[in-house]
mmCIF file with all atom_site columns, C-alpha atoms in Angstrom:
data_model
loop_
_atom_site.group_PDB
_atom_site.id
_atom_site.type_symbol
_atom_site.label_atom_id
_atom_site.label_alt_id
_atom_site.label_comp_id
_atom_site.label_asym_id
_atom_site.label_entity_id
_atom_site.label_seq_id
_atom_site.pdbx_PDB_ins_code
_atom_site.Cartn_x
_atom_site.Cartn_y
_atom_site.Cartn_z
_atom_site.occupancy
_atom_site.B_iso_or_equiv
_atom_site.pdbx_formal_charge
_atom_site.auth_seq_id
_atom_site.auth_comp_id
_atom_site.auth_asym_id
_atom_site.auth_atom_id
_atom_site.pdbx_PDB_model_num
ATOM 1   C CA . UNK A 1 1   ? -1.246  -3.173  0.885   1.00 75.00 ? 1   UNK A CA 1
ATOM 2   C CA . UNK A 1 2   ? -1.076  0.573   1.181   1.00 87.00 ? 2   UNK A CA 1
ATOM 3   C CA . UNK A 1 3   ? 1.286   3.193   -0.247  1.00 94.00 ? 3   UNK A CA 1
ATOM 4   C CA . UNK A 1 4   ? 4.535   1.930   1.237   1.00 97.00 ? 4   UNK A CA 1
ATOM 5   C CA . UNK A 1 5   ? 4.218   -1.660  0.059   1.00 97.00 ? 5   UNK A CA 1
ATOM 6   C CA . UNK A 1 6   ? 3.205   -0.559  -3.440  1.00 97.00 ? 6   UNK A CA 1
ATOM 7   C CA . UNK A 1 7   ? 6.271   1.691   -3.572  1.00 98.00 ? 7   UNK A CA 1
ATOM 8   C CA . UNK A 1 8   ? 8.458   -1.204  -2.443  1.00 98.00 ? 8   UNK A CA 1
ATOM 9   C CA . UNK A 1 9   ? 7.009   -3.339  -5.226  1.00 97.00 ? 9   UNK A CA 1
ATOM 10  C CA . UNK A 1 10  ? 7.625   -0.536  -7.720  1.00 97.00 ? 10  UNK A CA 1
ATOM 11  C CA . UNK A 1 11  ? 11.294  -0.490  -6.733  1.00 97.00 ? 11  UNK A CA 1
ATOM 12  C CA . UNK A 1 12  ? 11.655  -4.275  -6.956  1.00 95.00 ? 12  UNK A CA 1
ATOM 13  C CA . UNK A 1 13  ? 9.969   -4.503  -10.356 1.00 95.00 ? 13  UNK A CA 1
ATOM 14  C CA . UNK A 1 14  ? 11.516  -1.286  -11.699 1.00 95.00 ? 14  UNK A CA 1
ATOM 15  C CA . UNK A 1 15  ? 8.064   -0.078  -12.697 1.00 95.00 ? 15  UNK A CA 1
ATOM 16  C CA . UNK A 1 16  ? 6.667   3.436   -12.313 1.00 97.00 ? 16  UNK A CA 1
ATOM 17  C CA . UNK A 1 17  ? 6.526   4.764   -8.738  1.00 97.00 ? 17  UNK A CA 1
ATOM 18  C CA . UNK A 1 18  ? 3.490   6.860   -9.598  1.00 97.00 ? 18  UNK A CA 1
ATOM 19  C CA . UNK A 1 19  ? 1.904   4.093   -11.646 1.00 96.00 ? 19  UNK A CA 1
ATOM 20  C CA . UNK A 1 20  ? 2.053   1.718   -8.697  1.00 97.00 ? 20  UNK A CA 1
ATOM 21  C CA . UNK A 1 21  ? 0.082   4.183   -6.564  1.00 97.00 ? 21  UNK A CA 1
ATOM 22  C CA . UNK A 1 22  ? -2.552  5.034   -9.161  1.00 96.00 ? 22  UNK A CA 1
ATOM 23  C CA . UNK A 1 23  ? -4.746  2.115   -8.116  1.00 91.00 ? 23  UNK A CA 1
ATOM 24  C CA . UNK A 1 24  ? -5.681  4.112   -5.012  1.00 89.00 ? 24  UNK A CA 1
ATOM 25  C CA . UNK A 1 25  ? -6.699  7.203   -6.974  1.00 91.00 ? 25  UNK A CA 1
ATOM 26  C CA . UNK A 1 26  ? -9.453  7.886   -9.525  1.00 88.00 ? 26  UNK A CA 1
ATOM 27  C CA . UNK A 1 27  ? -7.956  7.845   -13.021 1.00 91.00 ? 27  UNK A CA 1
ATOM 28  C CA . UNK A 1 28  ? -9.069  7.382   -16.613 1.00 92.00 ? 28  UNK A CA 1
ATOM 29  C CA . UNK A 1 29  ? -7.124  4.221   -17.419 1.00 91.00 ? 29  UNK A CA 1
ATOM 30  C CA . UNK A 1 30  ? -7.548  4.798   -21.145 1.00 91.00 ? 30  UNK A CA 1
ATOM 31  C CA . UNK A 1 31  ? -5.599  8.052   -20.858 1.00 92.00 ? 31  UNK A CA 1
ATOM 32  C CA . UNK A 1 32  ? -2.579  6.617   -19.014 1.00 94.00 ? 32  UNK A CA 1
ATOM 33  C CA . UNK A 1 33  ? 0.870   6.457   -20.605 1.00 95.00 ? 33  UNK A CA 1
ATOM 34  C CA . UNK A 1 34  ? 2.153   2.900   -21.021 1.00 94.00 ? 34  UNK A CA 1
ATOM 35  C CA . UNK A 1 35  ? 4.527   3.000   -18.043 1.00 95.00 ? 35  UNK A CA 1
ATOM 36  C CA . UNK A 1 36  ? 1.838   4.365   -15.728 1.00 96.00 ? 36  UNK A CA 1
ATOM 37  C CA . UNK A 1 37  ? -0.625  1.795   -17.032 1.00 95.00 ? 37  UNK A CA 1
ATOM 38  C CA . UNK A 1 38  ? 1.819   -1.037  -16.295 1.00 93.00 ? 38  UNK A CA 1
ATOM 39  C CA . UNK A 1 39  ? 2.162   0.210   -12.723 1.00 95.00 ? 39  UNK A CA 1
ATOM 40  C CA . UNK A 1 40  ? -1.597  0.603   -12.365 1.00 96.00 ? 40  UNK A CA 1
ATOM 41  C CA . UNK A 1 41  ? -2.148  -2.968  -13.589 1.00 94.00 ? 41  UNK A CA 1
ATOM 42  C CA . UNK A 1 42  ? 0.462   -4.311  -11.180 1.00 95.00 ? 42  UNK A CA 1
ATOM 43  C CA . UNK A 1 43  ? -1.276  -2.473  -8.341  1.00 95.00 ? 43  UNK A CA 1
ATOM 44  C CA . UNK A 1 44  ? -4.567  -4.147  -9.249  1.00 95.00 ? 44  UNK A CA 1
ATOM 45  C CA . UNK A 1 45  ? -2.939  -7.583  -9.401  1.00 95.00 ? 45  UNK A CA 1
ATOM 46  C CA . UNK A 1 46  ? -1.328  -7.054  -6.004  1.00 96.00 ? 46  UNK A CA 1
ATOM 47  C CA . UNK A 1 47  ? -4.616  -5.980  -4.434  1.00 95.00 ? 47  UNK A CA 1
ATOM 48  C CA . UNK A 1 48  ? -6.442  -9.040  -5.757  1.00 95.00 ? 48  UNK A CA 1
ATOM 49  C CA . UNK A 1 49  ? -3.721  -11.423 -4.618  1.00 96.00 ? 49  UNK A CA 1
ATOM 50  C CA . UNK A 1 50  ? -3.564  -9.887  -1.139  1.00 96.00 ? 50  UNK A CA 1
ATOM 51  C CA . UNK A 1 51  ? -7.334  -9.885  -0.741  1.00 94.00 ? 51  UNK A CA 1
ATOM 52  C CA . UNK A 1 52  ? -7.557  -13.585 -1.627  1.00 95.00 ? 52  UNK A CA 1
ATOM 53  C CA . UNK A 1 53  ? -4.564  -14.785 0.395   1.00 97.00 ? 53  UNK A CA 1
ATOM 54  C CA . UNK A 1 54  ? -5.404  -17.034 3.350   1.00 97.00 ? 54  UNK A CA 1
ATOM 55  C CA . UNK A 1 55  ? -3.524  -14.721 5.715   1.00 96.00 ? 55  UNK A CA 1
ATOM 56  C CA . UNK A 1 56  ? -5.833  -11.848 4.751   1.00 96.00 ? 56  UNK A CA 1
ATOM 57  C CA . UNK A 1 57  ? -8.873  -14.042 5.269   1.00 94.00 ? 57  UNK A CA 1
ATOM 58  C CA . UNK A 1 58  ? -7.512  -14.926 8.706   1.00 94.00 ? 58  UNK A CA 1
ATOM 59  C CA . UNK A 1 59  ? -6.880  -11.289 9.641   1.00 94.00 ? 59  UNK A CA 1
ATOM 60  C CA . UNK A 1 60  ? -10.373 -10.209 8.608   1.00 92.00 ? 60  UNK A CA 1
ATOM 61  C CA . UNK A 1 61  ? -11.915 -12.998 10.700  1.00 91.00 ? 61  UNK A CA 1
ATOM 62  C CA . UNK A 1 62  ? -10.095 -12.165 13.941  1.00 91.00 ? 62  UNK A CA 1
ATOM 63  C CA . UNK A 1 63  ? -12.278 -10.969 16.851  1.00 86.00 ? 63  UNK A CA 1
ATOM 64  C CA . UNK A 1 64  ? -12.255 -7.212  17.366  1.00 83.00 ? 64  UNK A CA 1
ATOM 65  C CA . UNK A 1 65  ? -14.620 -4.237  17.704  1.00 80.00 ? 65  UNK A CA 1
ATOM 66  C CA . UNK A 1 66  ? -14.377 -3.208  14.062  1.00 77.00 ? 66  UNK A CA 1
ATOM 67  C CA . UNK A 1 67  ? -16.668 -4.920  11.564  1.00 83.00 ? 67  UNK A CA 1
ATOM 68  C CA . UNK A 1 68  ? -15.177 -7.644  9.376   1.00 83.00 ? 68  UNK A CA 1
ATOM 69  C CA . UNK A 1 69  ? -16.383 -6.030  6.148   1.00 84.00 ? 69  UNK A CA 1
ATOM 70  C CA . UNK A 1 70  ? -14.161 -2.996  6.810   1.00 89.00 ? 70  UNK A CA 1
ATOM 71  C CA . UNK A 1 71  ? -11.151 -4.894  8.173   1.00 92.00 ? 71  UNK A CA 1
ATOM 72  C CA . UNK A 1 72  ? -9.482  -5.100  4.759   1.00 90.00 ? 72  UNK A CA 1
ATOM 73  C CA . UNK A 1 73  ? -9.141  -1.321  4.615   1.00 92.00 ? 73  UNK A CA 1
ATOM 74  C CA . UNK A 1 74  ? -7.339  -1.250  7.926   1.00 94.00 ? 74  UNK A CA 1
ATOM 75  C CA . UNK A 1 75  ? -5.298  -4.299  6.966   1.00 95.00 ? 75  UNK A CA 1
ATOM 76  C CA . UNK A 1 76  ? -3.707  -2.387  4.088   1.00 93.00 ? 76  UNK A CA 1
ATOM 77  C CA . UNK A 1 77  ? -2.474  0.277   6.491   1.00 96.00 ? 77  UNK A CA 1
ATOM 78  C CA . UNK A 1 78  ? -1.195  -2.012  9.235   1.00 97.00 ? 78  UNK A CA 1
ATOM 79  C CA . UNK A 1 79  ? 0.572   -4.203  6.691   1.00 96.00 ? 79  UNK A CA 1
ATOM 80  C CA . UNK A 1 80  ? 2.637   -1.140  5.762   1.00 97.00 ? 80  UNK A CA 1
ATOM 81  C CA . UNK A 1 81  ? 3.407   -0.767  9.470   1.00 98.00 ? 81  UNK A CA 1
ATOM 82  C CA . UNK A 1 82  ? 4.794   -4.297  9.652   1.00 98.00 ? 82  UNK A CA 1
ATOM 83  C CA . UNK A 1 83  ? 6.722   -3.939  6.393   1.00 98.00 ? 83  UNK A CA 1
ATOM 84  C CA . UNK A 1 84  ? 8.564   -0.963  7.849   1.00 98.00 ? 84  UNK A CA 1
ATOM 85  C CA . UNK A 1 85  ? 9.114   -2.785  11.154  1.00 98.00 ? 85  UNK A CA 1
ATOM 86  C CA . UNK A 1 86  ? 10.624  -5.715  9.227   1.00 98.00 ? 86  UNK A CA 1
ATOM 87  C CA . UNK A 1 87  ? 12.278  -3.629  6.523   1.00 98.00 ? 87  UNK A CA 1
ATOM 88  C CA . UNK A 1 88  ? 15.765  -5.158  6.814   1.00 97.00 ? 88  UNK A CA 1
ATOM 89  C CA . UNK A 1 89  ? 14.268  -8.580  6.155   1.00 97.00 ? 89  UNK A CA 1
ATOM 90  C CA . UNK A 1 90  ? 12.888  -7.499  2.781   1.00 97.00 ? 90  UNK A CA 1
ATOM 91  C CA . UNK A 1 91  ? 15.371  -4.915  1.506   1.00 97.00 ? 91  UNK A CA 1
ATOM 92  C CA . UNK A 1 92  ? 19.104  -4.312  1.573   1.00 96.00 ? 92  UNK A CA 1
ATOM 93  C CA . UNK A 1 93  ? 18.491  -0.592  0.982   1.00 97.00 ? 93  UNK A CA 1
ATOM 94  C CA . UNK A 1 94  ? 18.432  1.410   4.232   1.00 98.00 ? 94  UNK A CA 1
ATOM 95  C CA . UNK A 1 95  ? 14.947  2.652   5.056   1.00 98.00 ? 95  UNK A CA 1
ATOM 96  C CA . UNK A 1 96  ? 15.869  6.352   4.949   1.00 97.00 ? 96  UNK A CA 1
ATOM 97  C CA . UNK A 1 97  ? 17.524  5.930   1.546   1.00 97.00 ? 97  UNK A CA 1
ATOM 98  C CA . UNK A 1 98  ? 14.540  4.047   0.164   1.00 98.00 ? 98  UNK A CA 1
ATOM 99  C CA . UNK A 1 99  ? 12.141  6.751   1.358   1.00 98.00 ? 99  UNK A CA 1
ATOM 100 C CA . UNK A 1 100 ? 14.281  9.383   -0.373  1.00 97.00 ? 100 UNK A CA 1
ATOM 101 C CA . UNK A 1 101 ? 14.395  7.326   -3.590  1.00 98.00 ? 101 UNK A CA 1
ATOM 102 C CA . UNK A 1 102 ? 10.634  6.834   -3.537  1.00 98.00 ? 102 UNK A CA 1
ATOM 103 C CA . UNK A 1 103 ? 9.910   10.542  -3.174  1.00 98.00 ? 103 UNK A CA 1
ATOM 104 C CA . UNK A 1 104 ? 12.370  11.441  -5.939  1.00 97.00 ? 104 UNK A CA 1
ATOM 105 C CA . UNK A 1 105 ? 10.692  8.896   -8.204  1.00 97.00 ? 105 UNK A CA 1
ATOM 106 C CA . UNK A 1 106 ? 7.247   10.250  -7.396  1.00 98.00 ? 106 UNK A CA 1
ATOM 107 C CA . UNK A 1 107 ? 8.307   13.856  -7.929  1.00 97.00 ? 107 UNK A CA 1
ATOM 108 C CA . UNK A 1 108 ? 9.666   12.960  -11.364 1.00 97.00 ? 108 UNK A CA 1
ATOM 109 C CA . UNK A 1 109 ? 6.160   12.067  -12.527 1.00 96.00 ? 109 UNK A CA 1
ATOM 110 C CA . UNK A 1 110 ? 4.171   14.447  -10.355 1.00 96.00 ? 110 UNK A CA 1
ATOM 111 C CA . UNK A 1 111 ? 3.037   16.336  -13.448 1.00 95.00 ? 111 UNK A CA 1
ATOM 112 C CA . UNK A 1 112 ? 1.416   13.137  -14.743 1.00 95.00 ? 112 UNK A CA 1
ATOM 113 C CA . UNK A 1 113 ? -0.440  12.432  -11.514 1.00 95.00 ? 113 UNK A CA 1
ATOM 114 C CA . UNK A 1 114 ? -4.100  13.141  -10.671 1.00 94.00 ? 114 UNK A CA 1
ATOM 115 C CA . UNK A 1 115 ? -4.707  16.109  -8.389  1.00 94.00 ? 115 UNK A CA 1
ATOM 116 C CA . UNK A 1 116 ? -5.019  14.222  -5.093  1.00 94.00 ? 116 UNK A CA 1
ATOM 117 C CA . UNK A 1 117 ? -1.872  12.193  -5.741  1.00 96.00 ? 117 UNK A CA 1
ATOM 118 C CA . UNK A 1 118 ? -0.070  15.347  -6.863  1.00 96.00 ? 118 UNK A CA 1
ATOM 119 C CA . UNK A 1 119 ? -1.003  16.968  -3.558  1.00 96.00 ? 119 UNK A CA 1
ATOM 120 C CA . UNK A 1 120 ? 0.269   13.945  -1.659  1.00 96.00 ? 120 UNK A CA 1
ATOM 121 C CA . UNK A 1 121 ? 3.580   14.051  -3.521  1.00 97.00 ? 121 UNK A CA 1
ATOM 122 C CA . UNK A 1 122 ? 3.913   17.749  -2.702  1.00 97.00 ? 122 UNK A CA 1
ATOM 123 C CA . UNK A 1 123 ? 3.373   16.968  0.971   1.00 96.00 ? 123 UNK A CA 1
ATOM 124 C CA . UNK A 1 124 ? 6.135   14.341  0.776   1.00 97.00 ? 124 UNK A CA 1
ATOM 125 C CA . UNK A 1 125 ? 8.463   16.895  -0.795  1.00 96.00 ? 125 UNK A CA 1
ATOM 126 C CA . UNK A 1 126 ? 7.870   19.184  2.169   1.00 95.00 ? 126 UNK A CA 1
ATOM 127 C CA . UNK A 1 127 ? 8.077   16.440  4.803   1.00 95.00 ? 127 UNK A CA 1
ATOM 128 C CA . UNK A 1 128 ? 8.950   12.870  3.872   1.00 96.00 ? 128 UNK A CA 1
ATOM 129 C CA . UNK A 1 129 ? 6.506   11.025  6.146   1.00 96.00 ? 129 UNK A CA 1
ATOM 130 C CA . UNK A 1 130 ? 6.775   7.595   4.498   1.00 97.00 ? 130 UNK A CA 1
ATOM 131 C CA . UNK A 1 131 ? 8.706   6.021   7.377   1.00 97.00 ? 131 UNK A CA 1
ATOM 132 C CA . UNK A 1 132 ? 6.088   7.366   9.804   1.00 96.00 ? 132 UNK A CA 1
ATOM 133 C CA . UNK A 1 133 ? 3.697   4.771   8.364   1.00 97.00 ? 133 UNK A CA 1
ATOM 134 C CA . UNK A 1 134 ? 5.641   2.352   10.556  1.00 97.00 ? 134 UNK A CA 1
ATOM 135 C CA . UNK A 1 135 ? 4.582   4.098   13.771  1.00 97.00 ? 135 UNK A CA 1
ATOM 136 C CA . UNK A 1 136 ? 1.381   4.014   15.798  1.00 97.00 ? 136 UNK A CA 1
ATOM 137 C CA . UNK A 1 137 ? 0.866   7.718   15.104  1.00 96.00 ? 137 UNK A CA 1
ATOM 138 C CA . UNK A 1 138 ? 1.367   7.182   11.391  1.00 96.00 ? 138 UNK A CA 1
ATOM 139 C CA . UNK A 1 139 ? -1.205  4.381   11.320  1.00 97.00 ? 139 UNK A CA 1
ATOM 140 C CA . UNK A 1 140 ? -3.686  6.591   13.183  1.00 96.00 ? 140 UNK A CA 1
ATOM 141 C CA . UNK A 1 141 ? -3.155  9.445   10.729  1.00 95.00 ? 141 UNK A CA 1
ATOM 142 C CA . UNK A 1 142 ? -3.600  7.149   7.732   1.00 94.00 ? 142 UNK A CA 1
ATOM 143 C CA . UNK A 1 143 ? -6.890  5.797   9.091   1.00 94.00 ? 143 UNK A CA 1
ATOM 144 C CA . UNK A 1 144 ? -8.120  9.297   9.948   1.00 94.00 ? 144 UNK A CA 1
ATOM 145 C CA . UNK A 1 145 ? -7.307  10.396  6.393   1.00 92.00 ? 145 UNK A CA 1
ATOM 146 C CA . UNK A 1 146 ? -9.562  7.675   4.992   1.00 92.00 ? 146 UNK A CA 1
ATOM 147 C CA . UNK A 1 147 ? -12.280 8.504   7.520   1.00 92.00 ? 147 UNK A CA 1
ATOM 148 C CA . UNK A 1 148 ? -12.356 12.130  6.373   1.00 90.00 ? 148 UNK A CA 1
ATOM 149 C CA . UNK A 1 149 ? -12.865 11.398  2.696   1.00 87.00 ? 149 UNK A CA 1
ATOM 150 C CA . UNK A 1 150 ? -14.926 8.175   2.772   1.00 86.00 ? 150 UNK A CA 1
ATOM 151 C CA . UNK A 1 151 ? -18.691 8.236   3.268   1.00 85.00 ? 151 UNK A CA 1
ATOM 152 C CA . UNK A 1 152 ? -18.557 5.227   5.616   1.00 82.00 ? 152 UNK A CA 1
ATOM 153 C CA . UNK A 1 153 ? -15.458 6.440   7.422   1.00 87.00 ? 153 UNK A CA 1
ATOM 154 C CA . UNK A 1 154 ? -17.086 6.483   10.846  1.00 91.00 ? 154 UNK A CA 1
ATOM 155 C CA . UNK A 1 155 ? -17.058 2.683   10.840  1.00 88.00 ? 155 UNK A CA 1
ATOM 156 C CA . UNK A 1 156 ? -13.259 2.754   11.087  1.00 92.00 ? 156 UNK A CA 1
ATOM 157 C CA . UNK A 1 157 ? -13.411 4.413   14.508  1.00 93.00 ? 157 UNK A CA 1
ATOM 158 C CA . UNK A 1 158 ? -13.878 1.000   16.117  1.00 91.00 ? 158 UNK A CA 1
ATOM 159 C CA . UNK A 1 159 ? -10.506 -0.062  14.744  1.00 94.00 ? 159 UNK A CA 1
ATOM 160 C CA . UNK A 1 160 ? -8.907  3.101   16.127  1.00 93.00 ? 160 UNK A CA 1
ATOM 161 C CA . UNK A 1 161 ? -10.395 2.392   19.545  1.00 93.00 ? 161 UNK A CA 1
ATOM 162 C CA . UNK A 1 162 ? -8.590  -0.956  19.536  1.00 91.00 ? 162 UNK A CA 1
ATOM 163 C CA . UNK A 1 163 ? -5.580  0.008   17.414  1.00 95.00 ? 163 UNK A CA 1
ATOM 164 C CA . UNK A 1 164 ? -2.674  -1.561  19.365  1.00 95.00 ? 164 UNK A CA 1
ATOM 165 C CA . UNK A 1 165 ? -4.513  -4.901  19.313  1.00 95.00 ? 165 UNK A CA 1
ATOM 166 C CA . UNK A 1 166 ? -5.377  -4.541  15.622  1.00 95.00 ? 166 UNK A CA 1
ATOM 167 C CA . UNK A 1 167 ? -1.735  -3.859  14.777  1.00 96.00 ? 167 UNK A CA 1
ATOM 168 C CA . UNK A 1 168 ? -0.590  -6.844  16.846  1.00 96.00 ? 168 UNK A CA 1
ATOM 169 C CA . UNK A 1 169 ? -3.145  -9.066  15.112  1.00 96.00 ? 169 UNK A CA 1
ATOM 170 C CA . UNK A 1 170 ? -1.659  -8.146  11.730  1.00 96.00 ? 170 UNK A CA 1
ATOM 171 C CA . UNK A 1 171 ? 1.930   -9.199  12.433  1.00 97.00 ? 171 UNK A CA 1
ATOM 172 C CA . UNK A 1 172 ? 1.619   -12.937 11.799  1.00 97.00 ? 172 UNK A CA 1
ATOM 173 C CA . UNK A 1 173 ? -0.624  -12.497 8.722   1.00 97.00 ? 173 UNK A CA 1
ATOM 174 C CA . UNK A 1 174 ? 1.863   -10.001 7.286   1.00 97.00 ? 174 UNK A CA 1
ATOM 175 C CA . UNK A 1 175 ? 4.816   -12.327 7.790   1.00 97.00 ? 175 UNK A CA 1
ATOM 176 C CA . UNK A 1 176 ? 2.881   -15.143 6.127   1.00 97.00 ? 176 UNK A CA 1
ATOM 177 C CA . UNK A 1 177 ? 1.609   -13.026 3.249   1.00 97.00 ? 177 UNK A CA 1
ATOM 178 C CA . UNK A 1 178 ? 4.394   -10.668 2.193   1.00 98.00 ? 178 UNK A CA 1
ATOM 179 C CA . UNK A 1 179 ? 6.987   -13.238 1.065   1.00 97.00 ? 179 UNK A CA 1
ATOM 180 C CA . UNK A 1 180 ? 4.266   -14.906 -0.996  1.00 97.00 ? 180 UNK A CA 1
ATOM 181 C CA . UNK A 1 181 ? 3.334   -11.542 -2.471  1.00 97.00 ? 181 UNK A CA 1
ATOM 182 C CA . UNK A 1 182 ? 6.913   -10.798 -3.524  1.00 97.00 ? 182 UNK A CA 1
ATOM 183 C CA . UNK A 1 183 ? 7.173   -14.236 -5.164  1.00 96.00 ? 183 UNK A CA 1
ATOM 184 C CA . UNK A 1 184 ? 3.866   -13.600 -6.936  1.00 96.00 ? 184 UNK A CA 1
ATOM 185 C CA . UNK A 1 185 ? 5.009   -10.208 -8.224  1.00 95.00 ? 185 UNK A CA 1
ATOM 186 C CA . UNK A 1 186 ? 8.255   -11.654 -9.576  1.00 93.00 ? 186 UNK A CA 1
ATOM 187 C CA . UNK A 1 187 ? 6.316   -14.413 -11.347 1.00 91.00 ? 187 UNK A CA 1
ATOM 188 C CA . UNK A 1 188 ? 3.923   -11.874 -12.883 1.00 88.00 ? 188 UNK A CA 1
ATOM 189 C CA . UNK A 1 189 ? 6.822   -9.763  -14.130 1.00 87.00 ? 189 UNK A CA 1
ATOM 190 C CA . UNK A 1 190 ? 8.429   -12.828 -15.743 1.00 88.00 ? 190 UNK A CA 1
ATOM 191 C CA . UNK A 1 191 ? 5.138   -13.628 -17.472 1.00 85.00 ? 191 UNK A CA 1
ATOM 192 C CA . UNK A 1 192 ? 4.857   -10.047 -18.727 1.00 81.00 ? 192 UNK A CA 1
ATOM 193 C CA . UNK A 1 193 ? 8.432   -10.099 -20.038 1.00 78.00 ? 193 UNK A CA 1
ATOM 194 C CA . UNK A 1 194 ? 7.840   -13.425 -21.809 1.00 78.00 ? 194 UNK A CA 1
ATOM 195 C CA . UNK A 1 195 ? 4.663   -12.097 -23.425 1.00 72.00 ? 195 UNK A CA 1
ATOM 196 C CA . UNK A 1 196 ? 6.462   -8.933  -24.524 1.00 63.00 ? 196 UNK A CA 1
ATOM 197 C CA . UNK A 1 197 ? 9.379   -10.863 -25.975 1.00 50.00 ? 197 UNK A CA 1
ATOM 198 C CA . UNK A 1 198 ? 6.974   -12.963 -28.010 1.00 45.00 ? 198 UNK A CA 1
ATOM 199 C CA . UNK A 1 199 ? 5.615   -9.711  -29.335 1.00 46.00 ? 199 UNK A CA 1
#
């Protein structure tokens, strides 16, 4: 899952908005405040669960131009697309309101964010583009952003060349995976609360 799904999970679990994004940014985990660390850990758990889910395995194995080994990167982005497309199924909060809440939550802890995340939060303050992640243009921009900063980014061009098909391929896997992910997150939070209460 990419930014949008991690922010949705932050809202559901009432954990740090920034903390839930930190898994996508270089940080010194030993220096994180406890609330940010909890969000970072949840991000890692989510990524592992998603990567191992049978729906993700299916998506990565589908025939397309892009190489299977890089399909997981694109999957994260197109899963955000389908979450936004199906938003009313997974949240009672209107999409525009949620996007505003997410940015306000991120801004609150911007001063505790690494530079690249701080810059991203500033860009959201100027233009809240979160809902654009649910558009073809938004998916293209997100993939281009990774291509610019990743040494193997050119390999993602094949996915861009076939993007409408890639997005369509992700719909069924998303609908199979995301409810399971939300159940998993709730279970993990219950386990964490039980451990904390035992002290």
